[in-house]
Amino acid sequence: MKSMTSSIPISQLKPPRNVGMKKLDKSKFLVTRKVWALLLPEIRYVNEFLDRKTRTTPTSLVLNIPQQPSLVEFPKGTLLESLVEKLSDKNPKLKALLLREDIAVTEKDVDHTHEDDYKPELLKDKLTLQQYERLSDLGAVFKIYELKFDFDYWAYDDILKAILPDDLVEQCPSAFTIAGHLVHLNLKDQYMPYRHIIGEVILEKFPNIKTVVNKTNNITSEFRTFEMEVLAGEDDFVVTQKESGCQFTFDFKNVYWNSRLATEHERLINSFKAGEIVCDVMAGVGPFAVPAGKKSTLVFANDLNPEAYSYLQQNIKANKVDLFVQPSNLDGRKFIETSVQLISNFRERTPFVKYPVKVLNSGNKGKKSKSLEEQPNKKRTSKIDVPLFPSHYVMNLPDSAITFVNAYRGLYINSFNGKSKEEIKDLPGYKLPIINVHHFEKYKEEEIEGDVHTELEKRMHKKIVEQLGYDIPLEDVSFHVVRQVAPCKLMYCISFRLPEEVAFQS
């Protein structure tokens, strides 16, 4: 008794190795396995063996592997006509159940495959007596079925590992960033000879992707953009990305966007309240500003990059938040220093924002009420008084945002046309804003004694103190880890309420 199948379980199969392939040939990734299939004279008996509660139990008959249906159809040309005639009345599509792997196809089985009444050599040994007798009573027919696992079956990273040399498999670039129809890779030097086939595999494996690019240098421009090489697909960098219930359009090549920051965007947006003012200092195309505007937060959104500013304006209009989001195209430092005056100028023109709100008609009293689905929407208006004082500043430029913190010195004393500190504090709605600074903190392992985060927080606190020119207590500053950028590089969001001593610093 010798099995014709591999000792490797189907669930652990991998595509054939094609080391060094530079041009994708999907035909090279085919693997076949022979299994037994059970044809029942009447299709109604199939459900008896497909009970979901028992399919994963040791006594189940059915093959149970990911992405492979247990119920298949036999092409009529592959079965004897006499058998087709016997089955077609009650099983017209010749559907068959694939039997589990331990009922393996043996050499003896292959020799008898042309016989319609043949039973697999291992069948009786692998089934319970009750199962065996039940199949006999039903007049079951057993045929060998060839499973084909082709390029489409294998996962993206399985294909990559089949192509790359052994020394590159362990850290193969299986993760990437998606923005709309575009995939962005940041390949290490050792993977560059395979960059085009990596791009081809991505296009084949992810139907919604039309363009695959690789960053060719580090971010060096003041706008945080970088050169990119198209590895595969269309030379089209203008993408549309959905995030936080909004739709953003932008040129990925000429503005900064990072889909990995979606959770951070959401976290801060959730801290903003309707009617508050948020000043987004480095707003980009609006991932903070536009969703905040959707929740009736008033946002003054600024970006120095003319391309980002243009798309920011476009996204404000497309998402219908132009009543709440005011864009500008200033240097970040200039924007911070003049932000309170910008708010004051806007407030003079627009003391309150009036906007439409949809409400459900609850029905007229004394009349039979319609269901909510049948009730037409009514429109009413609501309004928000524009505050004098901002509640939050967001500074999402982690390479250098912390160097702009000194721009908050004298924020209030320089913004209210010679009013004294006491007069400013008596103005309606007086408050001190929360400053949110995104920041990259690098370190060397040999420099750290004790807990990494504790040490890095001390370092960042020192930088904030130096920038503010004020010894803000460490306990008044919060440090949120946004993500690990590299083994010894973390992105933080440093948050603190602007000290009164700084806001009124002369």
PDB file of N, CA, C and O in Angstrom, residues 387-419:
ATOM      1  N   PRO A 387     -15.718  81.132  18.363  1.00  0.00           N
ATOM      2  CA  PRO A 387     -14.983  81.526  19.576  1.00  0.00           C
ATOM      3  C   PRO A 387     -13.846  82.484  19.247  1.00  0.00           C
ATOM      4  O   PRO A 387     -13.391  82.586  18.105  1.00  0.00           O
ATOM      5  N   LEU A 388     -13.379  83.160  20.269  1.00  0.00           N
ATOM      6  CA  LEU A 388     -12.204  84.021  20.125  1.00  0.00           C
ATOM      7  C   LEU A 388     -10.903  83.236  20.260  1.00  0.00           C
ATOM      8  O   LEU A 388      -9.867  83.636  19.731  1.00  0.00           O
ATOM      9  N   PHE A 389     -10.982  82.103  20.980  1.00  0.00           N
ATOM     10  CA  PHE A 389      -9.764  81.396  21.356  1.00  0.00           C
ATOM     11  C   PHE A 389      -9.740  79.976  20.774  1.00  0.00           C
ATOM     12  O   PHE A 389     -10.753  79.274  20.796  1.00  0.00           O
ATOM     13  N   PRO A 390      -8.589  79.561  20.270  1.00  0.00           N
ATOM     14  CA  PRO A 390      -8.468  78.186  19.762  1.00  0.00           C
ATOM     15  C   PRO A 390      -8.417  77.175  20.900  1.00  0.00           C
ATOM     16  O   PRO A 390      -7.944  77.483  21.994  1.00  0.00           O
ATOM     17  N   SER A 391      -8.919  75.972  20.624  1.00  0.00           N
ATOM     18  CA  SER A 391      -8.882  74.886  21.609  1.00  0.00           C
ATOM     19  C   SER A 391      -7.696  73.950  21.396  1.00  0.00           C
ATOM     20  O   SER A 391      -7.164  73.388  22.343  1.00  0.00           O
ATOM     21  N   HIS A 392      -7.305  73.755  20.119  1.00  0.00           N
ATOM     22  CA  HIS A 392      -6.219  72.816  19.795  1.00  0.00           C
ATOM     23  C   HIS A 392      -5.356  73.389  18.677  1.00  0.00           C
ATOM     24  O   HIS A 392      -5.857  74.082  17.782  1.00  0.00           O
ATOM     25  N   TYR A 393      -4.089  73.023  18.708  1.00  0.00           N
ATOM     26  CA  TYR A 393      -3.195  73.159  17.566  1.00  0.00           C
ATOM     27  C   TYR A 393      -2.695  71.755  17.215  1.00  0.00           C
ATOM     28  O   TYR A 393      -2.375  70.966  18.122  1.00  0.00           O
ATOM     29  N   VAL A 394      -2.629  71.454  15.934  1.00  0.00           N
ATOM     30  CA  VAL A 394      -2.089  70.174  15.463  1.00  0.00           C
ATOM     31  C   VAL A 394      -0.879  70.477  14.605  1.00  0.00           C
ATOM     32  O   VAL A 394      -0.936  71.318  13.698  1.00  0.00           O
ATOM     33  N   MET A 395       0.226  69.778  14.886  1.00  0.00           N
ATOM     34  CA  MET A 395       1.476  70.014  14.158  1.00  0.00           C
ATOM     35  C   MET A 395       2.005  68.675  13.642  1.00  0.00           C
ATOM     36  O   MET A 395       2.863  68.039  14.263  1.00  0.00           O
ATOM     37  N   ASN A 396       1.476  68.249  12.506  1.00  0.00           N
ATOM     38  CA  ASN A 396       1.830  66.936  11.965  1.00  0.00           C
ATOM     39  C   ASN A 396       2.951  67.062  10.933  1.00  0.00           C
ATOM     40  O   ASN A 396       2.753  66.889   9.727  1.00  0.00           O
ATOM     41  N   LEU A 397       4.128  67.380  11.430  1.00  0.00           N
ATOM     42  CA  LEU A 397       5.343  67.401  10.610  1.00  0.00           C
ATOM     43  C   LEU A 397       6.461  66.825  11.476  1.00  0.00           C
ATOM     44  O   LEU A 397       7.304  67.559  12.000  1.00  0.00           O
ATOM     45  N   PRO A 398       6.445  65.506  11.693  1.00  0.00           N
ATOM     46  CA  PRO A 398       7.286  64.914  12.753  1.00  0.00           C
ATOM     47  C   PRO A 398       8.783  65.121  12.583  1.00  0.00           C
ATOM     48  O   PRO A 398       9.514  65.060  13.560  1.00  0.00           O
ATOM     49  N   ASP A 399       9.250  65.375  11.358  1.00  0.00           N
ATOM     50  CA  ASP A 399      10.683  65.625  11.186  1.00  0.00           C
ATOM     51  C   ASP A 399      11.128  66.917  11.857  1.00  0.00           C
ATOM     52  O   ASP A 399      12.258  67.014  12.341  1.00  0.00           O
ATOM     53  N   SER A 400      10.241  67.934  11.881  1.00  0.00           N
ATOM     54  CA  SER A 400      10.707  69.246  12.348  1.00  0.00           C
ATOM     55  C   SER A 400       9.682  70.037  13.155  1.00  0.00           C
ATOM     56  O   SER A 400       9.983  71.161  13.587  1.00  0.00           O
ATOM     57  N   ALA A 401       8.485  69.511  13.373  1.00  0.00           N
ATOM     58  CA  ALA A 401       7.432  70.290  14.041  1.00  0.00           C
ATOM     59  C   ALA A 401       7.876  70.834  15.396  1.00  0.00           C
ATOM     60  O   ALA A 401       7.517  71.953  15.773  1.00  0.00           O
ATOM     61  N   ILE A 402       8.681  70.066  16.109  1.00  0.00           N
ATOM     62  CA  ILE A 402       9.075  70.487  17.461  1.00  0.00           C
ATOM     63  C   ILE A 402       9.882  71.799  17.432  1.00  0.00           C
ATOM     64  O   ILE A 402       9.879  72.564  18.393  1.00  0.00           O
ATOM     65  N   THR A 403      10.537  72.080  16.301  1.00  0.00           N
ATOM     66  CA  THR A 403      11.323  73.316  16.195  1.00  0.00           C
ATOM     67  C   THR A 403      10.439  74.544  15.987  1.00  0.00           C
ATOM     68  O   THR A 403      10.937  75.674  16.028  1.00  0.00           O
ATOM     69  N   PHE A 404       9.139  74.327  15.748  1.00  0.00           N
ATOM     70  CA  PHE A 404       8.200  75.439  15.580  1.00  0.00           C
ATOM     71  C   PHE A 404       7.543  75.832  16.910  1.00  0.00           C
ATOM     72  O   PHE A 404       6.808  76.819  16.966  1.00  0.00           O
ATOM     73  N   VAL A 405       7.792  75.056  17.964  1.00  0.00           N
ATOM     74  CA  VAL A 405       7.095  75.290  19.231  1.00  0.00           C
ATOM     75  C   VAL A 405       7.414  76.665  19.812  1.00  0.00           C
ATOM     76  O   VAL A 405       6.569  77.275  20.483  1.00  0.00           O
ATOM     77  N   ASN A 406       8.595  77.184  19.545  1.00  0.00           N
ATOM     78  CA  ASN A 406       8.926  78.510  20.095  1.00  0.00           C
ATOM     79  C   ASN A 406       8.075  79.622  19.488  1.00  0.00           C
ATOM     80  O   ASN A 406       8.064  80.750  19.975  1.00  0.00           O
ATOM     81  N   ALA A 407       7.337  79.310  18.415  1.00  0.00           N
ATOM     82  CA  ALA A 407       6.458  80.311  17.803  1.00  0.00           C
ATOM     83  C   ALA A 407       5.252  80.627  18.690  1.00  0.00           C
ATOM     84  O   ALA A 407       4.555  81.622  18.468  1.00  0.00           O
ATOM     85  N   TYR A 408       4.994  79.781  19.708  1.00  0.00           N
ATOM     86  CA  TYR A 408       3.869  80.034  20.611  1.00  0.00           C
ATOM     87  C   TYR A 408       4.199  81.047  21.701  1.00  0.00           C
ATOM     88  O   TYR A 408       3.314  81.462  22.447  1.00  0.00           O
ATOM     89  N   ARG A 409       5.443  81.440  21.811  1.00  0.00           N
ATOM     90  CA  ARG A 409       5.812  82.432  22.812  1.00  0.00           C
ATOM     91  C   ARG A 409       5.086  83.747  22.511  1.00  0.00           C
ATOM     92  O   ARG A 409       5.175  84.279  21.392  1.00  0.00           O
ATOM     93  N   GLY A 410       4.363  84.251  23.473  1.00  0.00           N
ATOM     94  CA  GLY A 410       3.651  85.514  23.289  1.00  0.00           C
ATOM     95  C   GLY A 410       2.433  85.403  22.396  1.00  0.00           C
ATOM     96  O   GLY A 410       1.958  86.424  21.879  1.00  0.00           O
ATOM     97  N   LEU A 411       1.913  84.184  22.207  1.00  0.00           N
ATOM     98  CA  LEU A 411       0.795  83.977  21.285  1.00  0.00           C
ATOM     99  C   LEU A 411      -0.364  84.934  21.543  1.00  0.00           C
ATOM    100  O   LEU A 411      -0.921  85.524  20.605  1.00  0.00           O
ATOM    101  N   TYR A 412      -0.759  85.106  22.814  1.00  0.00           N
ATOM    102  CA  TYR A 412      -1.918  85.935  23.136  1.00  0.00           C
ATOM    103  C   TYR A 412      -1.559  87.413  23.296  1.00  0.00           C
ATOM    104  O   TYR A 412      -2.285  88.289  22.823  1.00  0.00           O
ATOM    105  N   ILE A 413      -0.459  87.668  23.951  1.00  0.00           N
ATOM    106  CA  ILE A 413      -0.117  89.069  24.235  1.00  0.00           C
ATOM    107  C   ILE A 413       0.155  89.842  22.942  1.00  0.00           C
ATOM    108  O   ILE A 413      -0.014  91.074  22.884  1.00  0.00           O
ATOM    109  N   ASN A 414       0.555  89.110  21.887  1.00  0.00           N
ATOM    110  CA  ASN A 414       0.857  89.758  20.602  1.00  0.00           C
ATOM    111  C   ASN A 414      -0.329  89.769  19.644  1.00  0.00           C
ATOM    112  O   ASN A 414      -0.189  90.212  18.502  1.00  0.00           O
ATOM    113  N   SER A 415      -1.489  89.272  20.090  1.00  0.00           N
ATOM    114  CA  SER A 415      -2.590  89.063  19.148  1.00  0.00           C
ATOM    115  C   SER A 415      -3.825  89.906  19.411  1.00  0.00           C
ATOM    116  O   SER A 415      -4.783  89.833  18.643  1.00  0.00           O
ATOM    117  N   PHE A 416      -3.850  90.680  20.481  1.00  0.00           N
ATOM    118  CA  PHE A 416      -5.089  91.376  20.838  1.00  0.00           C
ATOM    119  C   PHE A 416      -4.913  92.897  20.913  1.00  0.00           C
ATOM    120  O   PHE A 416      -5.421  93.571  21.811  1.00  0.00           O
ATOM    121  N   ASN A 417      -4.164  93.438  19.954  1.00  0.00           N
ATOM    122  CA  ASN A 417      -4.085  94.883  19.759  1.00  0.00           C
ATOM    123  C   ASN A 417      -3.799  95.663  21.050  1.00  0.00           C
ATOM    124  O   ASN A 417      -4.520  96.598  21.411  1.00  0.00           O
ATOM    125  N   GLY A 418      -2.754  95.243  21.741  1.00  0.00           N
ATOM    126  CA  GLY A 418      -2.308  95.999  22.900  1.00  0.00           C
ATOM    127  C   GLY A 418      -3.089  95.777  24.167  1.00  0.00           C
ATOM    128  O   GLY A 418      -2.846  96.462  25.185  1.00  0.00           O
ATOM    129  N   LYS A 419      -4.024  94.833  24.183  1.00  0.00           N
ATOM    130  CA  LYS A 419      -4.761  94.544  25.421  1.00  0.00           C
ATOM    131  C   LYS A 419      -3.815  93.939  26.458  1.00  0.00           C
ATOM    132  O   LYS A 419      -2.879  93.217  26.121  1.00  0.00           O
TER     133      LYS A 419
END
